[in-house]
Amino acid sequence: MGGFFRWSGLVVFGTVVIAVSLYTVSRLMPIPAEDAEALALIEAPRPMEGRNGFAALWSLRHDVPVAEAERLLAEDIIRFQASPPWTVDRGVPPSPYRSVLESYPLLDAEADSDILCRLGEGGCLRHVRERLDTLAPIMASHVALEERVAALDAYDYFRSPFPARPDTPLPAYQPLLSVQTSYAYAFARGDHEAGLRGVCRSGSIARKLVASGDNLIGGVIGTSLIDASLRLFVEMLAELPADHPLPEACEDAFRPDGAMAAGICPTMTGEGKYIDGGLRAQNGAEQPWHRRFMTGLFLDQRKTMAKGARRHAWFCGAQADVLIRADTPLGKHAPLSGGWTFSCVANAAGCMLENIAAPSLAGYAERFQDAEAKLRAVAAWRALREHGADARPLAERLDEWQRAHPGGRRIRVGGSSYVLVIDLFNGRQSRVFSLLLPADGTAVPAP
């Protein structure tokens, strides 16, 4: 019996020695060079030229004097920094931070939202015409909000100065989408110039949101806004003569110049920087001693950040660039996670966090690719509509346009003889995007 316990003790001791040795070797392993380069890219300064409009965006839903927006944002940042960051121990709500904007009246963009246009589905003009009388008082109440949204186009980009934390506040983006109904309402009432100017201004703001590279949410909102704007823009043009003069801003707002696809890299690096800042704040927060001990034992913050940075930085690398230029779905090639490596022995918590958070990036990136493809489809739609008197079959004219404008998503003629169709990479809402082309190039009668 004594021999059994002696051998058992030796086995346990040997197991402990092996485990400690493996842990020590894993802990001492350097960060892989590729991960280190990715982390350096994420942490590098990201300067932008021009005026940052985040303060105006931040205060969008509140009746705040424009001249006061910057000062109030600075006060909000001080308040936020003074509040303890959210940790698992604190539960929900995340922090006692309260914005100074709460003392100002709301320009509520969400009131009566059930009667506004449902974005992403099209048919906004028809929806508005069927409810003109009901919408009249609502649109009157949206005038101040519409003016505040219009003022955003005077800025060059939108990037948050709030420190990155798990509970970092985000601006209310909803007003950017809800005012689309205001533009449709103006157009339906006969003020074509105001309707077109508004929807093209939205397209311009969307481009700036995408180019800002603030974080993933801001970039995706930009793609949603460009989608809603171009759909309404096409609906408006379809009711006007092909030679109807357009506001100058309309040409650049919906030009398929690669701006949407170019926003993938800055958005992903911005999101990576946000996640890294959140991880620092989470682990730098005051915690019970036992949690600090366990965190230090099984979480290597730097290695975890580098492992995650590699996923984000991939979208700025050579392989992603080739795929984007070829308009190939990024989801088929983008790394889903860092996986499990020997370094995870001493960084088990970090690897678990990284693998849990990993799978979503590629699908979001494909939204940017789809937004670019939709702009290309709209450009083709406009060109074909302007030459509606051409008697050749639509497929022949479309092929001619695509040969003259090579690259980008392939456009095809749909089941109807006058429908342009593209396939979408991100098919969560729809697998295709289609545009109805008037048979003779003239205006489509209002429904």
PDB file of C-alpha atoms in Angstrom, residues 152-382:
ATOM      1  CA  LEU A 152     -23.245  67.321 -40.476  1.00  0.00           C
ATOM      2  CA  ASP A 153     -22.246  67.465 -44.129  1.00  0.00           C
ATOM      3  CA  ALA A 154     -20.106  70.525 -43.383  1.00  0.00           C
ATOM      4  CA  TYR A 155     -17.672  68.291 -41.475  1.00  0.00           C
ATOM      5  CA  ASP A 156     -14.997  66.055 -42.947  1.00  0.00           C
ATOM      6  CA  TYR A 157     -15.161  62.999 -40.684  1.00  0.00           C
ATOM      7  CA  PHE A 158     -16.681  61.632 -37.472  1.00  0.00           C
ATOM      8  CA  ARG A 159     -14.358  60.045 -34.925  1.00  0.00           C
ATOM      9  CA  SER A 160     -15.093  59.609 -31.235  1.00  0.00           C
ATOM     10  CA  PRO A 161     -12.714  61.199 -28.691  1.00  0.00           C
ATOM     11  CA  PHE A 162     -14.173  59.070 -25.849  1.00  0.00           C
ATOM     12  CA  PRO A 163     -11.676  56.630 -24.324  1.00  0.00           C
ATOM     13  CA  ALA A 164     -12.332  53.061 -25.410  1.00  0.00           C
ATOM     14  CA  ARG A 165     -14.028  50.986 -22.713  1.00  0.00           C
ATOM     15  CA  PRO A 166     -16.632  48.211 -22.711  1.00  0.00           C
ATOM     16  CA  ASP A 167     -19.195  50.867 -21.746  1.00  0.00           C
ATOM     17  CA  THR A 168     -18.043  53.610 -24.125  1.00  0.00           C
ATOM     18  CA  PRO A 169     -21.143  55.571 -25.196  1.00  0.00           C
ATOM     19  CA  LEU A 170     -22.105  55.758 -28.849  1.00  0.00           C
ATOM     20  CA  PRO A 171     -23.972  58.532 -30.650  1.00  0.00           C
ATOM     21  CA  ALA A 172     -27.588  58.026 -31.662  1.00  0.00           C
ATOM     22  CA  TYR A 173     -27.388  57.254 -35.379  1.00  0.00           C
ATOM     23  CA  GLN A 174     -31.143  56.772 -35.835  1.00  0.00           C
ATOM     24  CA  PRO A 175     -31.849  60.403 -36.908  1.00  0.00           C
ATOM     25  CA  LEU A 176     -29.609  59.918 -39.957  1.00  0.00           C
ATOM     26  CA  LEU A 177     -31.963  57.214 -41.148  1.00  0.00           C
ATOM     27  CA  SER A 178     -35.291  58.622 -40.011  1.00  0.00           C
ATOM     28  CA  VAL A 179     -34.905  61.887 -41.971  1.00  0.00           C
ATOM     29  CA  GLN A 180     -35.051  59.892 -45.215  1.00  0.00           C
ATOM     30  CA  THR A 181     -38.828  60.077 -44.829  1.00  0.00           C
ATOM     31  CA  SER A 182     -38.570  63.877 -44.693  1.00  0.00           C
ATOM     32  CA  TYR A 183     -36.787  63.914 -48.044  1.00  0.00           C
ATOM     33  CA  ALA A 184     -39.371  61.588 -49.582  1.00  0.00           C
ATOM     34  CA  TYR A 185     -42.140  63.774 -48.157  1.00  0.00           C
ATOM     35  CA  ALA A 186     -40.673  66.939 -49.700  1.00  0.00           C
ATOM     36  CA  PHE A 187     -40.345  65.220 -53.078  1.00  0.00           C
ATOM     37  CA  ALA A 188     -43.859  63.771 -52.924  1.00  0.00           C
ATOM     38  CA  ARG A 189     -45.240  67.232 -52.153  1.00  0.00           C
ATOM     39  CA  GLY A 190     -43.642  68.557 -55.337  1.00  0.00           C
ATOM     40  CA  ASP A 191     -40.418  70.073 -53.991  1.00  0.00           C
ATOM     41  CA  HIS A 192     -38.157  67.874 -56.076  1.00  0.00           C
ATOM     42  CA  GLU A 193     -35.078  70.005 -55.476  1.00  0.00           C
ATOM     43  CA  ALA A 194     -35.340  69.752 -51.672  1.00  0.00           C
ATOM     44  CA  GLY A 195     -35.936  66.015 -51.817  1.00  0.00           C
ATOM     45  CA  LEU A 196     -32.981  65.359 -54.098  1.00  0.00           C
ATOM     46  CA  ARG A 197     -30.699  67.692 -52.181  1.00  0.00           C
ATOM     47  CA  GLY A 198     -31.546  65.967 -48.904  1.00  0.00           C
ATOM     48  CA  VAL A 199     -31.046  62.418 -50.117  1.00  0.00           C
ATOM     49  CA  CYS A 200     -27.762  63.294 -51.819  1.00  0.00           C
ATOM     50  CA  ARG A 201     -26.566  65.021 -48.648  1.00  0.00           C
ATOM     51  CA  SER A 202     -27.312  61.776 -46.796  1.00  0.00           C
ATOM     52  CA  GLY A 203     -25.182  59.923 -49.299  1.00  0.00           C
ATOM     53  CA  SER A 204     -22.339  62.364 -48.657  1.00  0.00           C
ATOM     54  CA  ILE A 205     -22.616  61.930 -44.886  1.00  0.00           C
ATOM     55  CA  ALA A 206     -22.653  58.153 -45.331  1.00  0.00           C
ATOM     56  CA  ARG A 207     -19.390  58.286 -47.270  1.00  0.00           C
ATOM     57  CA  LYS A 208     -17.777  60.295 -44.468  1.00  0.00           C
ATOM     58  CA  LEU A 209     -18.976  57.854 -41.816  1.00  0.00           C
ATOM     59  CA  VAL A 210     -17.422  54.977 -43.742  1.00  0.00           C
ATOM     60  CA  ALA A 211     -14.145  56.820 -44.340  1.00  0.00           C
ATOM     61  CA  SER A 212     -13.819  57.873 -40.686  1.00  0.00           C
ATOM     62  CA  GLY A 213     -12.784  54.423 -39.497  1.00  0.00           C
ATOM     63  CA  ASP A 214     -14.141  55.160 -36.028  1.00  0.00           C
ATOM     64  CA  ASN A 215     -15.459  51.711 -35.177  1.00  0.00           C
ATOM     65  CA  LEU A 216     -17.445  48.893 -36.730  1.00  0.00           C
ATOM     66  CA  ILE A 217     -20.842  50.282 -35.737  1.00  0.00           C
ATOM     67  CA  GLY A 218     -20.171  53.670 -37.321  1.00  0.00           C
ATOM     68  CA  GLY A 219     -18.945  52.076 -40.530  1.00  0.00           C
ATOM     69  CA  VAL A 220     -21.907  49.704 -40.808  1.00  0.00           C
ATOM     70  CA  ILE A 221     -24.304  52.601 -40.169  1.00  0.00           C
ATOM     71  CA  GLY A 222     -22.571  54.357 -43.059  1.00  0.00           C
ATOM     72  CA  THR A 223     -23.252  51.423 -45.387  1.00  0.00           C
ATOM     73  CA  SER A 224     -26.893  51.283 -44.220  1.00  0.00           C
ATOM     74  CA  LEU A 225     -27.262  54.998 -44.847  1.00  0.00           C
ATOM     75  CA  ILE A 226     -25.777  54.790 -48.342  1.00  0.00           C
ATOM     76  CA  ASP A 227     -28.147  51.905 -49.099  1.00  0.00           C
ATOM     77  CA  ALA A 228     -31.236  53.822 -47.902  1.00  0.00           C
ATOM     78  CA  SER A 229     -30.138  56.984 -49.707  1.00  0.00           C
ATOM     79  CA  LEU A 230     -29.398  55.402 -53.069  1.00  0.00           C
ATOM     80  CA  ARG A 231     -32.689  53.471 -53.030  1.00  0.00           C
ATOM     81  CA  LEU A 232     -34.635  56.674 -52.448  1.00  0.00           C
ATOM     82  CA  PHE A 233     -32.476  58.534 -54.975  1.00  0.00           C
ATOM     83  CA  VAL A 234     -33.364  55.983 -57.668  1.00  0.00           C
ATOM     84  CA  GLU A 235     -37.056  56.188 -56.767  1.00  0.00           C
ATOM     85  CA  MET A 236     -36.923  59.952 -57.216  1.00  0.00           C
ATOM     86  CA  LEU A 237     -35.047  59.821 -60.522  1.00  0.00           C
ATOM     87  CA  ALA A 238     -37.479  57.244 -61.893  1.00  0.00           C
ATOM     88  CA  GLU A 239     -40.257  59.826 -61.667  1.00  0.00           C
ATOM     89  CA  LEU A 240     -38.302  62.580 -63.409  1.00  0.00           C
ATOM     90  CA  PRO A 241     -37.285  63.071 -67.036  1.00  0.00           C
ATOM     91  CA  ALA A 242     -33.895  61.624 -67.838  1.00  0.00           C
ATOM     92  CA  ASP A 243     -32.475  65.097 -68.497  1.00  0.00           C
ATOM     93  CA  HIS A 244     -33.743  66.614 -65.238  1.00  0.00           C
ATOM     94  CA  PRO A 245     -30.918  68.714 -63.693  1.00  0.00           C
ATOM     95  CA  LEU A 246     -29.605  67.401 -60.388  1.00  0.00           C
ATOM     96  CA  PRO A 247     -28.008  69.170 -57.422  1.00  0.00           C
ATOM     97  CA  GLU A 248     -24.233  69.184 -57.772  1.00  0.00           C
ATOM     98  CA  ALA A 249     -23.773  67.024 -54.657  1.00  0.00           C
ATOM     99  CA  CYS A 250     -25.678  64.141 -56.257  1.00  0.00           C
ATOM    100  CA  GLU A 251     -22.865  63.249 -58.628  1.00  0.00           C
ATOM    101  CA  ASP A 252     -20.240  62.647 -55.957  1.00  0.00           C
ATOM    102  CA  ALA A 253     -22.584  61.160 -53.347  1.00  0.00           C
ATOM    103  CA  PHE A 254     -23.406  58.084 -55.427  1.00  0.00           C
ATOM    104  CA  ARG A 255     -20.280  57.764 -57.538  1.00  0.00           C
ATOM    105  CA  PRO A 256     -18.873  54.171 -57.588  1.00  0.00           C
ATOM    106  CA  ASP A 257     -15.306  55.281 -56.921  1.00  0.00           C
ATOM    107  CA  GLY A 258     -14.227  52.575 -54.481  1.00  0.00           C
ATOM    108  CA  ALA A 259     -14.900  54.649 -51.360  1.00  0.00           C
ATOM    109  CA  MET A 260     -17.112  52.026 -49.716  1.00  0.00           C
ATOM    110  CA  ALA A 261     -14.597  49.211 -50.208  1.00  0.00           C
ATOM    111  CA  ALA A 262     -11.764  51.516 -49.162  1.00  0.00           C
ATOM    112  CA  GLY A 263     -13.522  51.977 -45.831  1.00  0.00           C
ATOM    113  CA  ILE A 264     -12.999  48.335 -44.838  1.00  0.00           C
ATOM    114  CA  CYS A 265      -9.388  48.724 -43.662  1.00  0.00           C
ATOM    115  CA  PRO A 266      -9.821  51.892 -41.537  1.00  0.00           C
ATOM    116  CA  THR A 267     -13.044  50.549 -40.044  1.00  0.00           C
ATOM    117  CA  MET A 268     -11.436  47.276 -39.010  1.00  0.00           C
ATOM    118  CA  THR A 269      -8.349  48.956 -37.551  1.00  0.00           C
ATOM    119  CA  GLY A 270     -10.618  51.406 -35.740  1.00  0.00           C
ATOM    120  CA  GLU A 271     -12.610  48.511 -34.305  1.00  0.00           C
ATOM    121  CA  GLY A 272      -9.380  46.779 -33.290  1.00  0.00           C
ATOM    122  CA  LYS A 273      -8.198  49.901 -31.478  1.00  0.00           C
ATOM    123  CA  TYR A 274     -11.570  50.152 -29.729  1.00  0.00           C
ATOM    124  CA  ILE A 275     -11.419  46.505 -28.579  1.00  0.00           C
ATOM    125  CA  ASP A 276      -7.843  46.884 -27.338  1.00  0.00           C
ATOM    126  CA  GLY A 277      -8.765  49.986 -25.378  1.00  0.00           C
ATOM    127  CA  GLY A 278     -11.690  48.137 -23.862  1.00  0.00           C
ATOM    128  CA  LEU A 279      -9.475  45.233 -22.831  1.00  0.00           C
ATOM    129  CA  ARG A 280      -7.018  47.604 -21.154  1.00  0.00           C
ATOM    130  CA  ALA A 281      -9.803  49.377 -19.308  1.00  0.00           C
ATOM    131  CA  GLN A 282     -11.423  46.113 -18.241  1.00  0.00           C
ATOM    132  CA  ASN A 283      -8.227  44.704 -16.795  1.00  0.00           C
ATOM    133  CA  GLY A 284      -7.085  48.006 -15.358  1.00  0.00           C
ATOM    134  CA  ALA A 285     -10.287  48.457 -13.393  1.00  0.00           C
ATOM    135  CA  GLU A 286     -10.344  47.880  -9.645  1.00  0.00           C
ATOM    136  CA  GLN A 287     -11.111  44.213  -8.964  1.00  0.00           C
ATOM    137  CA  PRO A 288     -11.090  41.819  -5.991  1.00  0.00           C
ATOM    138  CA  TRP A 289      -7.672  40.306  -5.275  1.00  0.00           C
ATOM    139  CA  HIS A 290      -8.695  36.803  -6.329  1.00  0.00           C
ATOM    140  CA  ARG A 291      -9.926  38.051  -9.706  1.00  0.00           C
ATOM    141  CA  ARG A 292      -6.722  40.030 -10.250  1.00  0.00           C
ATOM    142  CA  PHE A 293      -4.699  36.920  -9.412  1.00  0.00           C
ATOM    143  CA  MET A 294      -6.614  34.664 -11.784  1.00  0.00           C
ATOM    144  CA  THR A 295      -6.529  37.291 -14.513  1.00  0.00           C
ATOM    145  CA  GLY A 296      -2.782  37.649 -14.188  1.00  0.00           C
ATOM    146  CA  LEU A 297      -2.340  33.889 -14.195  1.00  0.00           C
ATOM    147  CA  PHE A 298      -4.408  33.000 -17.268  1.00  0.00           C
ATOM    148  CA  LEU A 299      -4.622  36.208 -19.287  1.00  0.00           C
ATOM    149  CA  ASP A 300      -1.686  37.766 -21.089  1.00  0.00           C
ATOM    150  CA  GLN A 301      -3.166  41.072 -22.178  1.00  0.00           C
ATOM    151  CA  ARG A 302      -0.498  41.947 -24.718  1.00  0.00           C
ATOM    152  CA  LYS A 303      -0.593  38.553 -26.433  1.00  0.00           C
ATOM    153  CA  THR A 304      -4.390  38.612 -26.502  1.00  0.00           C
ATOM    154  CA  MET A 305      -4.376  42.055 -28.096  1.00  0.00           C
ATOM    155  CA  ALA A 306      -1.830  40.925 -30.677  1.00  0.00           C
ATOM    156  CA  LYS A 307      -3.801  37.782 -31.463  1.00  0.00           C
ATOM    157  CA  GLY A 308      -6.955  39.832 -32.052  1.00  0.00           C
ATOM    158  CA  ALA A 309      -5.068  42.515 -33.962  1.00  0.00           C
ATOM    159  CA  ARG A 310      -4.072  39.952 -36.550  1.00  0.00           C
ATOM    160  CA  ARG A 311      -7.732  39.374 -37.465  1.00  0.00           C
ATOM    161  CA  HIS A 312      -8.401  43.097 -37.803  1.00  0.00           C
ATOM    162  CA  ALA A 313      -5.162  43.939 -39.616  1.00  0.00           C
ATOM    163  CA  TRP A 314      -5.774  41.175 -42.190  1.00  0.00           C
ATOM    164  CA  PHE A 315      -8.303  43.470 -43.879  1.00  0.00           C
ATOM    165  CA  CYS A 316      -5.473  45.927 -44.578  1.00  0.00           C
ATOM    166  CA  GLY A 317      -3.083  43.320 -45.941  1.00  0.00           C
ATOM    167  CA  ALA A 318      -2.090  42.290 -49.441  1.00  0.00           C
ATOM    168  CA  GLN A 319      -4.436  39.282 -49.638  1.00  0.00           C
ATOM    169  CA  ALA A 320      -7.473  41.341 -48.651  1.00  0.00           C
ATOM    170  CA  ASP A 321      -6.477  44.081 -51.078  1.00  0.00           C
ATOM    171  CA  VAL A 322      -6.382  41.600 -53.974  1.00  0.00           C
ATOM    172  CA  LEU A 323      -9.774  40.179 -52.996  1.00  0.00           C
ATOM    173  CA  ILE A 324     -11.358  43.606 -52.639  1.00  0.00           C
ATOM    174  CA  ARG A 325     -10.019  44.756 -55.992  1.00  0.00           C
ATOM    175  CA  ALA A 326     -11.355  41.568 -57.597  1.00  0.00           C
ATOM    176  CA  ASP A 327     -14.683  41.949 -55.736  1.00  0.00           C
ATOM    177  CA  THR A 328     -14.358  38.496 -54.221  1.00  0.00           C
ATOM    178  CA  PRO A 329     -16.275  37.730 -51.003  1.00  0.00           C
ATOM    179  CA  LEU A 330     -13.959  38.331 -48.061  1.00  0.00           C
ATOM    180  CA  GLY A 331     -15.868  35.870 -45.914  1.00  0.00           C
ATOM    181  CA  LYS A 332     -14.392  32.923 -47.802  1.00  0.00           C
ATOM    182  CA  HIS A 333     -10.826  33.928 -46.957  1.00  0.00           C
ATOM    183  CA  ALA A 334     -10.752  36.100 -43.828  1.00  0.00           C
ATOM    184  CA  PRO A 335      -9.385  34.435 -40.671  1.00  0.00           C
ATOM    185  CA  LEU A 336     -12.236  33.586 -38.315  1.00  0.00           C
ATOM    186  CA  SER A 337     -10.119  33.264 -35.180  1.00  0.00           C
ATOM    187  CA  GLY A 338      -6.606  32.939 -33.917  1.00  0.00           C
ATOM    188  CA  GLY A 339      -7.267  29.307 -32.997  1.00  0.00           C
ATOM    189  CA  TRP A 340      -5.403  27.494 -30.255  1.00  0.00           C
ATOM    190  CA  THR A 341      -1.618  27.511 -30.108  1.00  0.00           C
ATOM    191  CA  PHE A 342       0.967  26.539 -27.513  1.00  0.00           C
ATOM    192  CA  SER A 343       1.005  30.117 -26.219  1.00  0.00           C
ATOM    193  CA  CYS A 344      -2.604  29.564 -25.068  1.00  0.00           C
ATOM    194  CA  VAL A 345      -1.350  27.325 -22.243  1.00  0.00           C
ATOM    195  CA  ALA A 346      -0.441  30.461 -20.270  1.00  0.00           C
ATOM    196  CA  ASN A 347      -3.104  32.614 -21.923  1.00  0.00           C
ATOM    197  CA  ALA A 348      -6.158  30.387 -21.801  1.00  0.00           C
ATOM    198  CA  ALA A 349      -8.568  33.199 -20.898  1.00  0.00           C
ATOM    199  CA  GLY A 350      -7.206  35.419 -23.650  1.00  0.00           C
ATOM    200  CA  CYS A 351      -7.507  32.698 -26.283  1.00  0.00           C
ATOM    201  CA  MET A 352     -11.044  31.931 -25.179  1.00  0.00           C
ATOM    202  CA  LEU A 353     -12.006  35.605 -25.448  1.00  0.00           C
ATOM    203  CA  GLU A 354     -10.397  35.900 -28.849  1.00  0.00           C
ATOM    204  CA  ASN A 355     -12.038  32.777 -30.270  1.00  0.00           C
ATOM    205  CA  ILE A 356     -15.478  33.758 -28.966  1.00  0.00           C
ATOM    206  CA  ALA A 357     -15.272  37.254 -30.458  1.00  0.00           C
ATOM    207  CA  ALA A 358     -13.772  36.169 -33.762  1.00  0.00           C
ATOM    208  CA  PRO A 359     -16.390  35.002 -36.294  1.00  0.00           C
ATOM    209  CA  SER A 360     -18.234  38.222 -37.152  1.00  0.00           C
ATOM    210  CA  LEU A 361     -15.765  40.517 -38.930  1.00  0.00           C
ATOM    211  CA  ALA A 362     -15.874  39.101 -42.464  1.00  0.00           C
ATOM    212  CA  GLY A 363     -19.651  39.333 -42.747  1.00  0.00           C
ATOM    213  CA  TYR A 364     -19.546  42.992 -41.809  1.00  0.00           C
ATOM    214  CA  ALA A 365     -16.734  43.636 -44.295  1.00  0.00           C
ATOM    215  CA  GLU A 366     -18.875  42.142 -47.048  1.00  0.00           C
ATOM    216  CA  ARG A 367     -21.492  44.833 -46.374  1.00  0.00           C
ATOM    217  CA  PHE A 368     -18.955  47.396 -47.521  1.00  0.00           C
ATOM    218  CA  GLN A 369     -18.297  45.348 -50.655  1.00  0.00           C
ATOM    219  CA  ASP A 370     -22.049  45.137 -51.319  1.00  0.00           C
ATOM    220  CA  ALA A 371     -22.452  48.889 -50.818  1.00  0.00           C
ATOM    221  CA  GLU A 372     -19.806  49.494 -53.464  1.00  0.00           C
ATOM    222  CA  ALA A 373     -21.534  47.058 -55.835  1.00  0.00           C
ATOM    223  CA  LYS A 374     -24.881  48.804 -55.332  1.00  0.00           C
ATOM    224  CA  LEU A 375     -23.322  52.136 -56.290  1.00  0.00           C
ATOM    225  CA  ARG A 376     -21.986  50.514 -59.454  1.00  0.00           C
ATOM    226  CA  ALA A 377     -25.449  49.133 -60.250  1.00  0.00           C
ATOM    227  CA  VAL A 378     -27.003  52.577 -59.766  1.00  0.00           C
ATOM    228  CA  ALA A 379     -24.398  54.103 -62.085  1.00  0.00           C
ATOM    229  CA  ALA A 380     -25.315  51.548 -64.762  1.00  0.00           C
ATOM    230  CA  TRP A 381     -29.025  52.165 -64.174  1.00  0.00           C
ATOM    231  CA  ARG A 382     -28.564  55.901 -64.677  1.00  0.00           C
TER     232      ARG A 382
END
